[in-house]
Amino acid sequence: MNDPAAPLDSLPLRDDLRGMSPYGAPQLQVAVALNTNENTHPVPGEVVEAITQRVHETAASLNRYPDRDFTDLRRALADYLGHGLTEDNLWAANGSNEILQQILQAFGGPGRSVLSFVPTYSMYPLLALGTGTEFIAGDRAEDFSLSAESASQQVRAHAPDVVFLCSPNNPTGTALGLDVVRAVYEAGEATNTVVVVDEAYAEFARFGTPSALTLLEGRPRLIVTRTMSKAFALAGARLGYFAAAREVADAMRLVRLPYHLSSVTQATALAALAHHGTLLATVEDVKMQRDRIVDELKRMGLTPAESDSNFVFFACHGDAHEMWQALLDRGVLVRDVGIPGHLRVTAGTEAENTAFLEAVEDHLSVR
Ligand SMILES: *Cc1c(COP(=O)(O)O)cnc(C)c1O
């Protein structure tokens, strides 16, 4: 049988997949899991009722394929986003990861490239790999910021087919100025580069942070992606979406699998959107808790980045893995994002964050 140390080596895998390991934050059973940026508040009862009712109505017709064009859902998403968008501008898939994959299937692929600015979302290189797209790791300033000048200069230097801008950026937490998005878009004019702004955390941005949705008008190569996994507290439902020119949404029909959004997924998302006010009510609480983590970590002498998201990236002034383990030993799971001297923690409920802050303080007192 297979060598257990290298179980995949005997398979005729694609050369570019050999030796790769799958994406995966550890799914450990711990009291306080603050490692994957979920909204840790449970789904409110009113929304549970609405989803149950709508899925119940769908169940009897699960013998039929779903609405392939999920028109009702696209309309509901357009209504939620506003900005004069209609269902023609909207597209959805099973999480924004599938959205990004479909974008690369349509605009990337063999012989093409995608540029992003690291450190950023760790799925980008893996989505590039899976679609045979070359991943170009652009860089950021020492403090992880990205200026319009640096970003546009890198776009001109690499002439990529696609650019991924993560704003607010995961894992560092800070939103990009719209000047960066504008400059990158203009720098990509000569090469017809598709510019994707991944706004998975947009609902958590600090007051006055504008969305790239405001730039869509007149920019046919711009795509703004969102998800229901974070602010909407529906990570388990798998629903991501984008807004763009209608031609971009039409292009996705060339690469999506037929009936990729199940009737159950559509029913769940529609019910959730009908109650978005209730679902998003936890966002203000999470933002307050996020700011509390930033303040408290500063008080303890650590260096957190300013955050527009539901997580905090911080310099721990010591060995990151050692601190990660010390927190886990105290029942708190955070994320070691592989950046030396830094960790990332999701802002959970008040009680979860108290447990995290106490574990940090305890660790610092003995280290
Ligand atoms: C969590 C996250 C996503 C969302 O993934 P889903 O597939 O929608 O759950 C997308 N982009 C970034 C940067 C994320 O952190």
Coordinates of C-alpha atoms and ligand atoms in Angstrom, one line a residue:
M1 CA 0.0 0.0 0.0
N2 CA 1.0 3.7 0.1
D3 CA 3.8 5.0 2.2
P4 CA 2.0 6.6 5.1
A5 CA 4.6 9.3 5.3
A6 CA 3.9 10.4 1.7
P7 CA 0.4 8.9 1.0
L8 CA -0.1 10.8 -2.3
D9 CA 3.2 10.2 -3.9
S10 CA 2.2 7.0 -5.6
L11 CA -0.7 8.7 -7.4
P12 CA -0.3 10.2 -10.9
L13 CA -0.9 13.7 -9.6
R14 CA -0.3 16.8 -11.7
D15 CA 3.4 17.8 -11.4
D16 CA 2.4 21.2 -9.9
L17 CA 0.4 19.5 -7.1
R18 CA 3.1 17.1 -6.0
G19 CA 4.3 17.8 -2.4
M20 CA 1.5 20.3 -1.7
S21 CA -0.5 20.2 1.4
P22 CA -4.2 21.1 1.6
Y23 CA -5.5 24.4 3.1
G24 CA -6.6 24.0 6.6
A25 CA -6.7 25.9 9.8
P26 CA -6.8 23.3 12.5
Q27 CA -10.4 22.4 13.5
L28 CA -9.5 21.6 17.1
Q29 CA -12.1 21.1 19.9
V30 CA -11.3 24.0 22.2
A31 CA -13.4 26.1 24.6
V32 CA -12.5 29.3 22.8
A33 CA -12.0 29.1 19.1
L34 CA -10.8 32.4 17.7
N35 CA -8.8 31.2 14.7
T36 CA -11.0 31.4 11.5
N37 CA -12.6 34.8 11.7
E38 CA -16.2 33.5 12.0
N39 CA -18.8 35.6 13.7
T40 CA -18.8 33.6 17.0
H41 CA -22.4 34.8 17.8
P42 CA -24.9 32.0 17.1
V43 CA -27.6 32.7 14.5
P44 CA -30.5 34.6 16.2
G45 CA -33.6 32.5 16.8
E46 CA -35.7 34.7 14.5
V47 CA -33.4 33.9 11.6
V48 CA -33.2 30.2 12.5
E49 CA -37.0 30.2 12.2
A50 CA -37.0 32.0 8.9
I51 CA -34.3 29.7 7.4
T52 CA -36.1 26.6 8.6
Q53 CA -39.4 27.7 7.2
R54 CA -37.9 28.6 3.8
V55 CA -35.9 25.4 3.5
H56 CA -38.9 23.4 4.6
E57 CA -40.9 24.9 1.6
T58 CA -38.1 23.9 -0.7
A59 CA -37.7 20.4 0.5
A60 CA -40.6 18.9 -1.4
S61 CA -39.2 20.1 -4.8
L62 CA -35.6 18.9 -4.2
N63 CA -36.4 16.3 -6.9
R64 CA -35.9 19.2 -9.4
Y65 CA -32.6 21.0 -10.2
P66 CA -32.4 24.5 -8.6
D67 CA -33.0 27.8 -10.4
R68 CA -29.7 27.8 -12.4
D69 CA -29.7 31.6 -12.6
F70 CA -30.7 32.2 -8.9
T71 CA -32.5 35.3 -10.1
D72 CA -34.4 36.0 -6.8
L73 CA -31.1 35.7 -4.8
R74 CA -29.2 38.0 -7.2
R75 CA -32.0 40.5 -6.8
A76 CA -32.0 40.3 -3.0
L77 CA -28.2 40.7 -3.0
A78 CA -28.4 43.8 -5.2
D79 CA -31.1 45.3 -2.9
Y80 CA -28.9 44.6 0.1
L81 CA -25.8 46.3 -1.5
G82 CA -27.6 49.3 -2.9
H83 CA -25.4 51.6 -5.0
G84 CA -27.9 51.4 -7.9
L85 CA -26.9 47.8 -8.6
T86 CA -29.4 45.3 -10.1
E87 CA -29.5 41.5 -10.4
D88 CA -27.6 41.8 -13.6
N89 CA -24.6 43.1 -11.8
L90 CA -24.6 40.3 -9.2
W91 CA -23.2 36.7 -9.1
A92 CA -23.1 34.2 -6.3
A93 CA -21.3 30.9 -5.5
N94 CA -20.6 28.5 -2.7
G95 CA -18.5 31.0 -0.6
S96 CA -16.4 33.8 -1.9
N97 CA -13.6 31.2 -2.3
E98 CA -15.6 29.6 -5.2
I99 CA -16.2 33.2 -6.5
L100 CA -12.5 33.8 -6.7
Q101 CA -11.9 30.4 -8.2
Q102 CA -14.5 31.1 -11.0
I103 CA -12.9 34.5 -11.6
L104 CA -9.5 32.8 -12.2
Q105 CA -11.1 30.1 -14.3
A106 CA -12.6 32.9 -16.5
F107 CA -9.8 35.5 -16.5
G108 CA -6.7 33.5 -15.4
G109 CA -5.6 30.0 -16.2
P110 CA -2.5 28.4 -17.9
G111 CA -0.2 31.1 -19.4
R112 CA -1.9 33.8 -17.3
S113 CA -1.0 35.4 -13.9
V114 CA -2.6 36.9 -10.8
L115 CA -0.8 39.5 -8.7
S116 CA -1.5 40.1 -5.0
F117 CA 0.4 41.8 -2.3
V118 CA 1.7 39.6 0.6
P119 CA 1.1 39.0 3.4
T120 CA -2.5 38.6 2.3
Y121 CA -5.2 35.9 2.2
S122 CA -3.5 32.5 2.1
M123 CA -6.0 31.0 -0.3
Y124 CA -5.0 33.2 -3.2
P125 CA -1.9 31.2 -4.1
L126 CA -3.8 28.0 -3.7
L127 CA -6.7 29.2 -5.9
A128 CA -4.0 30.2 -8.5
L129 CA -2.4 26.8 -8.3
G130 CA -5.7 24.9 -8.7
T131 CA -6.6 26.9 -11.8
G132 CA -3.1 26.7 -13.3
T133 CA -2.7 30.5 -13.0
E134 CA 0.8 31.8 -12.1
F135 CA 0.7 33.6 -8.7
I136 CA 2.9 36.7 -8.4
A137 CA 3.6 37.8 -4.8
G138 CA 3.9 41.5 -4.9
D139 CA 5.1 43.3 -1.8
R140 CA 4.0 45.8 0.9
A141 CA 5.9 48.3 3.0
E142 CA 7.6 47.1 6.2
D143 CA 4.5 48.0 8.3
F144 CA 2.3 45.9 5.8
S145 CA 0.7 49.0 4.3
L146 CA 0.3 49.4 0.5
S147 CA 0.4 52.8 -1.2
A148 CA -1.2 53.7 -4.5
E149 CA 2.2 54.4 -6.0
S150 CA 3.8 51.1 -5.0
A151 CA 0.8 49.0 -6.0
S152 CA 0.4 50.7 -9.4
Q153 CA 4.2 50.5 -10.1
Q154 CA 4.1 46.7 -9.4
V155 CA 1.0 46.2 -11.7
R156 CA 2.9 48.0 -14.5
A157 CA 6.1 45.9 -13.8
H158 CA 4.3 42.5 -13.8
A159 CA 1.4 43.2 -16.3
P160 CA -0.8 40.5 -14.6
D161 CA -4.1 39.4 -16.0
V162 CA -5.8 39.6 -12.7
V163 CA -5.0 41.6 -9.4
F164 CA -6.4 40.5 -6.0
L165 CA -6.7 43.4 -3.5
C166 CA -7.9 42.3 -0.1
S167 CA -9.6 45.1 1.8
P168 CA -9.7 45.0 4.8
N169 CA -6.7 42.8 4.4
N170 CA -6.5 39.4 5.9
P171 CA -4.4 38.8 8.0
T172 CA -3.3 42.3 8.8
G173 CA -6.8 43.7 9.3
T174 CA -6.5 47.2 7.7
A175 CA -8.6 48.5 4.8
L176 CA -7.0 50.0 1.7
G177 CA -7.7 53.6 0.6
L178 CA -9.8 53.8 -2.6
D179 CA -6.9 55.7 -4.1
V180 CA -5.0 52.4 -4.2
V181 CA -7.9 50.7 -6.0
R182 CA -8.2 53.6 -8.5
A183 CA -4.4 53.6 -9.2
V184 CA -4.3 49.8 -9.7
Y185 CA -7.3 49.9 -12.0
E186 CA -5.6 52.7 -14.1
A187 CA -2.3 50.9 -14.1
G188 CA -4.0 47.8 -15.5
E189 CA -5.6 49.8 -18.4
A190 CA -2.9 49.0 -20.9
T191 CA -3.0 45.2 -20.2
N192 CA -6.8 45.0 -19.7
T193 CA -6.2 43.6 -16.2
V194 CA -9.2 42.5 -14.1
V195 CA -9.1 44.1 -10.6
V196 CA -10.8 42.2 -7.8
V197 CA -11.4 43.8 -4.4
D198 CA -12.1 41.1 -1.8
E199 CA -14.3 42.9 0.8
A200 CA -15.0 39.8 2.9
Y201 CA -14.8 42.0 6.0
A202 CA -16.3 45.2 4.7
E203 CA -19.2 45.3 7.2
F204 CA -16.7 45.6 10.1
A205 CA -14.7 48.6 8.7
R206 CA -14.3 51.6 10.9
F207 CA -16.8 54.5 10.4
G208 CA -16.2 56.4 7.2
T209 CA -14.2 53.7 5.4
P210 CA -15.6 53.7 1.8
S211 CA -16.4 50.5 -0.1
A212 CA -15.0 49.8 -3.6
L213 CA -18.7 49.4 -4.6
T214 CA -18.6 53.2 -5.0
L215 CA -16.1 52.8 -7.9
L216 CA -18.0 50.3 -10.0
E217 CA -19.7 52.8 -12.2
G218 CA -17.6 53.2 -15.4
R219 CA -15.1 50.5 -14.5
P220 CA -16.0 47.4 -16.4
R221 CA -12.8 45.5 -15.3
L222 CA -13.5 46.0 -11.5
I223 CA -15.1 43.2 -9.4
V224 CA -16.0 43.6 -5.7
T225 CA -16.5 40.4 -3.8
R226 CA -18.4 39.9 -0.5
T227 CA -19.4 36.9 1.6
M228 CA -22.1 35.9 4.1
S229 CA -19.5 34.0 6.1
K230 CA -18.3 36.8 8.3
A231 CA -20.6 39.7 9.3
F232 CA -23.7 37.6 8.4
A233 CA -22.6 34.8 10.8
L234 CA -23.4 32.2 8.1
A235 CA -20.0 30.6 7.3
G236 CA -21.7 27.2 7.3
A237 CA -24.2 28.2 4.6
R238 CA -21.4 28.8 2.0
L239 CA -22.6 31.9 0.2
G240 CA -20.2 34.4 -1.4
Y241 CA -21.1 36.9 -4.2
F242 CA -19.7 39.7 -6.3
A243 CA -20.9 43.0 -7.9
A244 CA -19.5 44.0 -11.2
A245 CA -20.5 45.0 -14.8
R246 CA -23.1 42.7 -16.1
E247 CA -20.7 41.3 -18.7
V248 CA -18.4 40.0 -15.9
A249 CA -21.4 38.2 -14.3
D250 CA -22.3 36.7 -17.7
A251 CA -18.7 35.5 -18.1
M252 CA -19.1 33.4 -15.0
R253 CA -21.8 31.3 -16.8
L254 CA -19.0 29.9 -19.0
V255 CA -17.1 28.4 -16.1
R256 CA -19.6 27.6 -13.3
L257 CA -20.8 24.0 -12.9
P258 CA -24.4 23.7 -13.9
Y259 CA -26.8 24.3 -10.9
H260 CA -23.8 25.1 -8.7
L261 CA -26.0 26.8 -6.1
S262 CA -28.3 24.3 -4.5
S263 CA -32.0 25.1 -3.8
V264 CA -31.2 24.7 -0.1
T265 CA -28.4 27.3 -0.3
Q266 CA -30.6 29.7 -2.2
A267 CA -33.4 29.3 0.3
T268 CA -31.1 29.8 3.2
A269 CA -29.5 32.9 1.8
L270 CA -32.8 34.4 0.8
A271 CA -34.2 33.9 4.3
A272 CA -31.1 35.4 5.8
L273 CA -31.1 38.4 3.6
A274 CA -34.8 39.1 4.4
H275 CA -33.6 39.4 8.0
H276 CA -30.2 41.1 7.4
G277 CA -30.9 43.8 10.0
T278 CA -31.2 41.2 12.8
L279 CA -28.2 39.2 11.5
L280 CA -26.0 42.3 11.3
A281 CA -27.0 43.5 14.8
T282 CA -24.0 41.7 16.2
V283 CA -21.6 43.6 14.0
E284 CA -21.5 46.7 16.3
D285 CA -20.8 44.4 19.2
V286 CA -18.0 42.6 17.4
K287 CA -16.4 46.0 16.4
M288 CA -16.5 47.2 20.0
Q289 CA -14.9 43.9 21.1
R290 CA -12.2 44.3 18.4
D291 CA -11.4 47.8 19.5
R292 CA -11.2 46.5 23.1
I293 CA -8.7 43.8 22.1
V294 CA -6.5 46.5 20.3
D295 CA -6.6 48.7 23.4
E296 CA -5.9 45.9 25.8
L297 CA -3.0 44.4 23.8
K298 CA -1.4 47.9 23.6
R299 CA -1.8 48.2 27.4
M300 CA 0.1 44.9 27.8
G301 CA 2.9 46.3 25.7
L302 CA 2.2 44.3 22.5
T303 CA 1.7 46.0 19.1
P304 CA -1.7 45.4 17.4
A305 CA -2.4 46.8 13.9
E306 CA -5.5 49.1 13.5
S307 CA -8.3 46.9 12.4
D308 CA -11.2 47.3 10.0
S309 CA -12.2 43.7 10.3
N310 CA -13.4 41.2 13.0
F311 CA -9.9 40.2 13.9
V312 CA -6.7 41.7 15.3
F313 CA -3.2 41.1 14.0
F314 CA -0.5 41.8 16.5
A315 CA 3.2 41.7 17.1
C316 CA 3.8 39.6 20.2
H317 CA 7.4 40.7 20.7
G318 CA 8.6 37.1 21.1
D319 CA 8.2 33.7 19.5
A320 CA 4.8 33.6 17.8
H321 CA 4.5 29.8 17.9
E322 CA 5.4 29.6 21.5
M323 CA 2.7 32.1 22.4
W324 CA 0.2 30.3 20.1
Q325 CA 0.9 27.0 22.0
A326 CA 0.7 28.8 25.4
L327 CA -2.7 30.2 24.5
L328 CA -3.9 26.8 23.3
D329 CA -2.7 25.3 26.6
R330 CA -5.0 27.8 28.3
G331 CA -8.0 26.7 26.0
V332 CA -7.8 29.6 23.5
L333 CA -7.1 28.8 19.8
V334 CA -5.8 31.7 17.7
R335 CA -4.1 31.8 14.3
D336 CA -0.4 31.5 13.6
V337 CA -0.4 33.0 10.1
G338 CA 3.2 32.1 9.5
I339 CA 4.5 35.7 9.8
P340 CA 7.4 35.6 12.3
G341 CA 6.6 37.4 15.6
H342 CA 2.9 37.9 14.8
L343 CA -0.4 36.2 15.6
R344 CA -4.0 36.9 14.5
V345 CA -7.1 36.6 16.8
T346 CA -10.7 36.8 15.9
A347 CA -12.9 39.1 17.9
G348 CA -15.4 36.9 19.5
T349 CA -18.1 37.4 22.1
E350 CA -17.2 39.5 25.2
A351 CA -16.6 36.3 27.3
E352 CA -14.4 34.7 24.6
N353 CA -12.3 37.9 24.3
T354 CA -11.9 38.1 28.1
A355 CA -10.6 34.5 28.1
F356 CA -8.2 35.4 25.3
L357 CA -6.9 38.6 27.0
E358 CA -6.5 36.8 30.4
A359 CA -4.6 34.0 28.7
V360 CA -2.3 36.5 27.0
E361 CA -1.7 38.4 30.2
D362 CA -1.0 35.1 32.1
H363 CA 1.5 34.0 29.4
L364 CA 3.3 37.4 29.4
S365 CA 3.6 37.2 33.2
V366 CA 5.4 33.8 33.0
R367 CA 7.4 34.1 29.8
Ligands
LIG1 C1 -13.0 34.4 5.1 C2 -12.5 35.0 3.8 C3 -13.2 34.8 2.7 C4 -14.5 34.1 2.7 O1 -14.5 32.9 2.3 P1 -15.9 32.1 2.1 O2 -15.5 31.2 1.1 O3 -16.9 33.1 1.6 O4 -16.3 31.5 3.4 C5 -12.8 35.5 1.5 N1 -11.7 36.3 1.5 C6 -11.1 36.5 2.7 C7 -9.9 37.5 2.7 C8 -11.4 35.9 3.8 O5 -10.7 36.1 5.0

